[in-house]
Amino acid sequence: MGYTIAQKIIKEHLVSGEMTVGSEIALKIDQTLTQDATGTMAYLEFETMGLDRVKTEKSVAYIDHNTLQSGFENADDHRYIQTVAAKHGIYFSRPGNGICHQVHLERFGKPGKTLIGSDSHTPTGGGIGMLAMGAGGLDVAVAMGGGAYYITMPKMYKVNLTGKLRPFVSAKDISLEILRILSVKGGVGAIIEWGGEGIKNLSVPERATITNMGTELGATTSIFPSDEITKAFLEAEGRGEDYIPLSSDPDAVYDKVIDINLDELKPLIACPHSPDNVVTVESLKGTKVDQVCIGSCTNSSLLDMLKVAALLKGKTIKPTVSLSISPGSRQVLSMLADSGALSDILASGARLLECACGPCIGMGFSPNSAGVSLRTFNRNFEGRSGTADAGVYLVSPETAVAAALTGEITCPTLLGTMPEIKMPDNFKVDDSAVLAPASPEIAHDLEVLRGPNIKPFPKAFAQEDKLTATLALKVGDNITTDHIMPAGAKILPYRSNIPHLSQFCFGVCDKTFPERAKELGKSFIVGGSNYGQGSSREHAALVPMYLGVRVVIAKSFARIHAANLINAGIMPLSFKNADDYDKLNEGDTLTITDVFEGMDKGEITLTDETSGESFTLTCSFTDRQKAILKAGGLLQYTKLN
Ligand code: MIC
Ligand code: SF4
């Protein structure tokens, strides 16, 4: 039996475990990336491991999330990351150089390599044929130290593209179509390989738009073959030597195959507040739009920006619409400027923002109250934009421009003829904003500079054989990490200050939770299905841990969040019978007994002391995960081993 692309890379990087679906495998990691909102914590964790230098082929620290600097906090964190990177062998991409995923694709990604990043959109690298996965900061710290990355061996899905995209329909519409088909849970436990004749017309940045949004499917990652198109991209980046061909075997076996005919695809739009709430743009035509944002790691490549510039050229946006443009990298911005396309964008009335995440994570440019915002981004979770009652829609750059020009949701095909976009033969390579680490000889004497915003890592608790505690919070299905630990301009600067951050935990669902949880000392949380979907932020586990949450019971969990909970010493347990969810009430006193034996058996008994009823909870922890939970989290476990 032949191998899929992902299976080939896994096989080459397998440290332990068997490649049978559902079993735990450990992978050697070639490259890591961090961004600043998760990076500070990841490097603090790396430092506690006491190693001089990273052991990966390449590790890069990006500054792209916290760039507002409305106080000393961000600047202190940047300085910390810059100095810790220089000391320990990590490349440092300066603020302004671009969004981690875009820059990594341009300058560092290599087909056939493994990459983990402390950001859930790390699968962007799948566009260039990498096995690229999002992970918690602690897992990235361990990988930087040469440790393996543990995942559950995923199923293999294949999406076959046939036909060719029509004008005004683009890679983003393919991402939205697969979300419409599979939903935000549809990729859980799977790697999605893209193939078929239709990929021949998709450039690497377009492929990266698709693998980027595979995250929204809950997939472990997504991947494209490495082919002539990959080679051309690498050569245009002056990195032809990084190319290797990579494809699946003709007899590779897939657990699911989905066909999408690009000839028939229409412009699509994801409605509030979920990326899989997808309908055709046509069906919402005429809806008034207040704001349009173009950028984010999903749609900020040079091709995207050149398309936008060509469509805006000679036109003016509606006075009722506010349009922002954030190019994905300095390379993109600089080439836009050189070609004159930037002038076309600015002349239309657009506001140019930094090459950073910006509005995508609520760092400025929040919509007006009850505003309708069309964004080329990948997430439209409630409150994420910074405006609680805004309605955020996810669209392609073409649909975004159509809305900016008309002031309403408009099918972009009405814009007339799609101008021809000429991509340059070579990208403008300038790595001066990527600082190489210090040589080992001088690194030793370098000082790491820390600011007062960096507070010590909070203490985790070891799981006990019996636990009685209150059910402090009960939430529904598809709870995102943006619900658990919101981001945005007011909160994000405190990512290295867990006590401060804790005041905002679950603020979107229940503002009283932090106080109540603290008072209780120890507590349970109950959630529905796909609990913890979205970002990789380990803060969504570290903060509940700080507030005393010991166990989360849910119908099902998102992959990275479940791993982060275990790393933080919090036990994720599932309902054996999903209907039992309805029988537990907030405020009930819950007891779990014979926990250690239950971990081995895969079933733990829960008694609701308030109602007197008992339930069975399930788990499937590996020996390593059991040891982590008993030790009180991964950091403690690593110290002990
Ligand atoms: C996001 O898109 O939600 C983020 C902000 O990039 C997160 C990381 C974080 O919370 O710092 C992610 O996707 O992992
Ligand atoms: Fe940044 Fe948004 Fe991409 Fe997250 S999804 S890395 S916040 S641009």
Tab-separated table of C-alpha atoms in Angstrom, residues 260-444:
chain	number	residue	atom	x	y	z
A	260	ILE	CA	-14.665	20.072	-5.751
A	261	ASN	CA	-15.220	21.290	-9.287
A	262	LEU	CA	-13.636	24.728	-9.528
A	263	ASP	CA	-15.578	25.532	-12.711
A	264	GLU	CA	-18.755	25.577	-10.656
A	265	LEU	CA	-17.490	27.415	-7.580
A	266	LYS	CA	-19.150	30.747	-6.794
A	267	PRO	CA	-17.961	33.608	-4.551
A	268	LEU	CA	-18.770	32.556	-0.973
A	269	ILE	CA	-19.075	34.308	2.381
A	270	ALA	CA	-18.963	33.020	5.980
A	271	CYS	CA	-21.580	34.718	8.152
A	272	PRO	CA	-21.241	35.604	11.851
A	273	HIS	CA	-20.015	34.011	14.087
A	274	SER	CA	-18.484	30.891	12.615
A	275	PRO	CA	-16.208	30.240	9.617
A	276	ASP	CA	-18.441	27.367	8.472
A	277	ASN	CA	-21.576	29.464	8.329
A	278	VAL	CA	-21.093	29.709	4.563
A	279	VAL	CA	-23.540	30.921	1.902
A	280	THR	CA	-23.094	32.445	-1.560
A	281	VAL	CA	-22.243	36.140	-1.728
A	282	GLU	CA	-25.162	36.512	-4.125
A	283	SER	CA	-27.623	35.399	-1.445
A	284	LEU	CA	-26.655	38.330	0.815
A	285	LYS	CA	-26.445	41.003	-1.874
A	286	GLY	CA	-27.523	44.440	-0.783
A	287	THR	CA	-26.564	44.009	2.896
A	288	LYS	CA	-25.067	47.313	4.050
A	289	VAL	CA	-21.364	47.145	4.926
A	290	ASP	CA	-19.565	49.484	7.346
A	291	GLN	CA	-16.056	48.164	7.248
A	292	VAL	CA	-13.799	46.104	5.002
A	293	CYS	CA	-10.436	44.667	6.075
A	294	ILE	CA	-7.972	43.091	3.659
A	295	GLY	CA	-4.989	41.203	5.029
A	296	SER	CA	-4.196	38.566	7.720
A	297	CYS	CA	-2.148	35.418	7.289
A	298	THR	CA	-4.902	34.052	5.039
A	299	ASN	CA	-4.980	36.675	2.299
A	300	SER	CA	-2.071	39.079	2.388
A	301	SER	CA	0.276	37.756	-0.288
A	302	LEU	CA	1.577	39.882	-3.132
A	303	LEU	CA	-0.884	38.214	-5.515
A	304	ASP	CA	-3.813	39.102	-3.234
A	305	MET	CA	-2.647	42.684	-2.844
A	306	LEU	CA	-1.964	43.168	-6.560
A	307	LYS	CA	-5.472	41.918	-7.318
A	308	VAL	CA	-6.907	44.353	-4.801
A	309	ALA	CA	-4.872	47.233	-6.207
A	310	ALA	CA	-5.929	46.427	-9.774
A	311	LEU	CA	-9.604	46.302	-8.789
A	312	LEU	CA	-9.388	49.559	-6.834
A	313	LYS	CA	-7.358	51.424	-9.467
A	314	GLY	CA	-8.964	54.658	-10.524
A	315	LYS	CA	-11.953	54.162	-8.217
A	316	THR	CA	-12.964	55.536	-4.841
A	317	ILE	CA	-14.459	53.544	-2.002
A	318	LYS	CA	-17.922	54.445	-0.659
A	319	PRO	CA	-17.749	57.231	1.940
A	320	THR	CA	-19.765	55.050	4.324
A	321	VAL	CA	-17.130	52.289	4.264
A	322	SER	CA	-13.833	52.187	6.078
A	323	LEU	CA	-11.242	50.033	4.268
A	324	SER	CA	-7.994	48.763	5.774
A	325	ILE	CA	-5.148	47.045	3.999
A	326	SER	CA	-2.457	45.137	5.892
A	327	PRO	CA	0.131	43.578	3.565
A	328	GLY	CA	1.419	40.273	4.912
A	329	SER	CA	5.079	41.146	4.857
A	330	ARG	CA	7.620	43.853	4.201
A	331	GLN	CA	8.432	42.014	0.980
A	332	VAL	CA	4.817	42.383	-0.140
A	333	LEU	CA	4.606	46.040	0.933
A	334	SER	CA	7.876	46.949	-0.649
A	335	MET	CA	6.959	45.306	-3.955
A	336	LEU	CA	3.560	47.005	-3.908
A	337	ALA	CA	5.317	50.319	-3.442
A	338	ASP	CA	7.884	49.666	-6.194
A	339	SER	CA	5.223	48.652	-8.703
A	340	GLY	CA	3.013	51.659	-8.025
A	341	ALA	CA	0.154	49.418	-6.894
A	342	LEU	CA	0.328	50.903	-3.417
A	343	SER	CA	-0.577	54.317	-4.824
A	344	ASP	CA	-3.635	52.812	-6.503
A	345	ILE	CA	-4.712	51.353	-3.167
A	346	LEU	CA	-4.157	54.573	-1.247
A	347	ALA	CA	-5.819	56.739	-3.904
A	348	SER	CA	-9.001	54.714	-3.486
A	349	GLY	CA	-9.338	55.928	0.112
A	350	ALA	CA	-7.995	52.816	1.867
A	351	ARG	CA	-6.131	53.060	5.146
A	352	LEU	CA	-2.750	51.352	5.163
A	353	LEU	CA	-1.999	49.404	8.332
A	354	GLU	CA	1.209	47.760	9.448
A	355	CYS	CA	2.396	44.407	8.063
A	356	ALA	CA	1.003	42.585	11.099
A	357	CYS	CA	-2.067	40.717	12.362
A	358	GLY	CA	-3.799	43.950	13.386
A	359	PRO	CA	-7.601	43.865	13.133
A	360	CYS	CA	-7.646	40.069	12.768
A	361	ILE	CA	-6.981	39.703	16.472
A	362	GLY	CA	-8.730	42.893	17.538
A	363	MET	CA	-5.522	44.941	17.664
A	364	GLY	CA	-7.127	48.125	16.470
A	365	PHE	CA	-9.558	48.872	13.642
A	366	SER	CA	-12.542	47.486	15.543
A	367	PRO	CA	-15.844	48.039	13.712
A	368	ASN	CA	-18.475	50.572	14.794
A	369	SER	CA	-21.207	49.331	17.137
A	370	ALA	CA	-23.408	46.709	15.527
A	371	GLY	CA	-21.225	47.212	12.456
A	372	VAL	CA	-21.004	44.870	9.503
A	373	SER	CA	-17.385	44.084	8.733
A	374	LEU	CA	-16.245	42.079	5.696
A	375	ARG	CA	-12.797	40.611	6.235
A	376	THR	CA	-10.442	38.479	4.180
A	377	PHE	CA	-9.439	36.810	7.453
A	378	ASN	CA	-9.961	33.279	8.727
A	379	ARG	CA	-11.993	33.730	11.922
A	380	ASN	CA	-15.181	35.598	12.706
A	381	PHE	CA	-15.786	34.444	16.278
A	382	GLU	CA	-18.049	36.590	18.415
A	383	GLY	CA	-16.281	39.576	19.947
A	384	ARG	CA	-12.911	38.811	18.310
A	385	SER	CA	-12.938	42.050	16.320
A	386	GLY	CA	-13.040	44.055	19.547
A	387	THR	CA	-16.649	45.170	19.017
A	388	ALA	CA	-18.968	42.889	20.951
A	389	ASP	CA	-22.026	43.350	18.735
A	390	ALA	CA	-20.290	43.553	15.356
A	391	GLY	CA	-21.148	41.063	12.623
A	392	VAL	CA	-17.984	39.825	10.942
A	393	TYR	CA	-18.129	38.063	7.559
A	394	LEU	CA	-15.227	36.221	5.944
A	395	VAL	CA	-14.672	36.796	2.219
A	396	SER	CA	-12.121	36.724	-0.588
A	397	PRO	CA	-10.130	39.862	-1.512
A	398	GLU	CA	-12.301	40.203	-4.639
A	399	THR	CA	-15.537	40.206	-2.606
A	400	ALA	CA	-13.940	42.576	-0.096
A	401	VAL	CA	-13.157	45.124	-2.830
A	402	ALA	CA	-16.652	44.811	-4.288
A	403	ALA	CA	-18.120	45.708	-0.876
A	404	ALA	CA	-15.707	48.587	-0.321
A	405	LEU	CA	-16.632	50.112	-3.682
A	406	THR	CA	-20.393	49.668	-3.427
A	407	GLY	CA	-20.971	49.929	0.348
A	408	GLU	CA	-22.901	46.690	0.363
A	409	ILE	CA	-22.373	42.980	-0.025
A	410	THR	CA	-21.952	42.617	-3.767
A	411	CYS	CA	-21.008	39.704	-5.971
A	412	PRO	CA	-17.527	40.630	-7.254
A	413	THR	CA	-18.365	39.367	-10.742
A	414	LEU	CA	-20.309	42.630	-11.096
A	415	LEU	CA	-17.003	44.533	-11.040
A	416	GLY	CA	-16.622	43.925	-14.763
A	417	THR	CA	-13.543	42.270	-16.218
A	418	MET	CA	-10.885	40.939	-13.907
A	419	PRO	CA	-7.697	42.843	-14.712
A	420	GLU	CA	-4.779	40.633	-15.658
A	421	ILE	CA	-2.287	40.384	-12.810
A	422	LYS	CA	1.344	40.084	-13.803
A	423	MET	CA	3.374	38.452	-11.084
A	424	PRO	CA	7.051	39.431	-11.066
A	425	ASP	CA	9.561	36.700	-11.973
A	426	ASN	CA	11.462	37.304	-8.783
A	427	PHE	CA	10.403	38.460	-5.372
A	428	LYS	CA	12.380	41.261	-3.778
A	429	VAL	CA	14.545	39.535	-1.221
A	430	ASP	CA	15.664	41.618	1.739
A	431	ASP	CA	16.243	39.741	4.977
A	432	SER	CA	17.663	42.715	6.842
A	433	ALA	CA	14.743	42.653	9.288
A	434	VAL	CA	15.548	39.064	10.258
A	435	LEU	CA	18.303	39.119	12.841
A	436	ALA	CA	20.557	36.085	13.013
A	437	PRO	CA	21.306	34.762	16.497
A	438	ALA	CA	24.639	35.391	18.170
A	439	SER	CA	27.377	32.842	17.628
A	440	PRO	CA	27.730	30.258	20.406
A	441	GLU	CA	31.029	31.828	21.527
A	442	ILE	CA	29.494	35.180	22.407
A	443	ALA	CA	25.932	34.020	23.156
A	444	HIS	CA	26.967	32.821	26.551
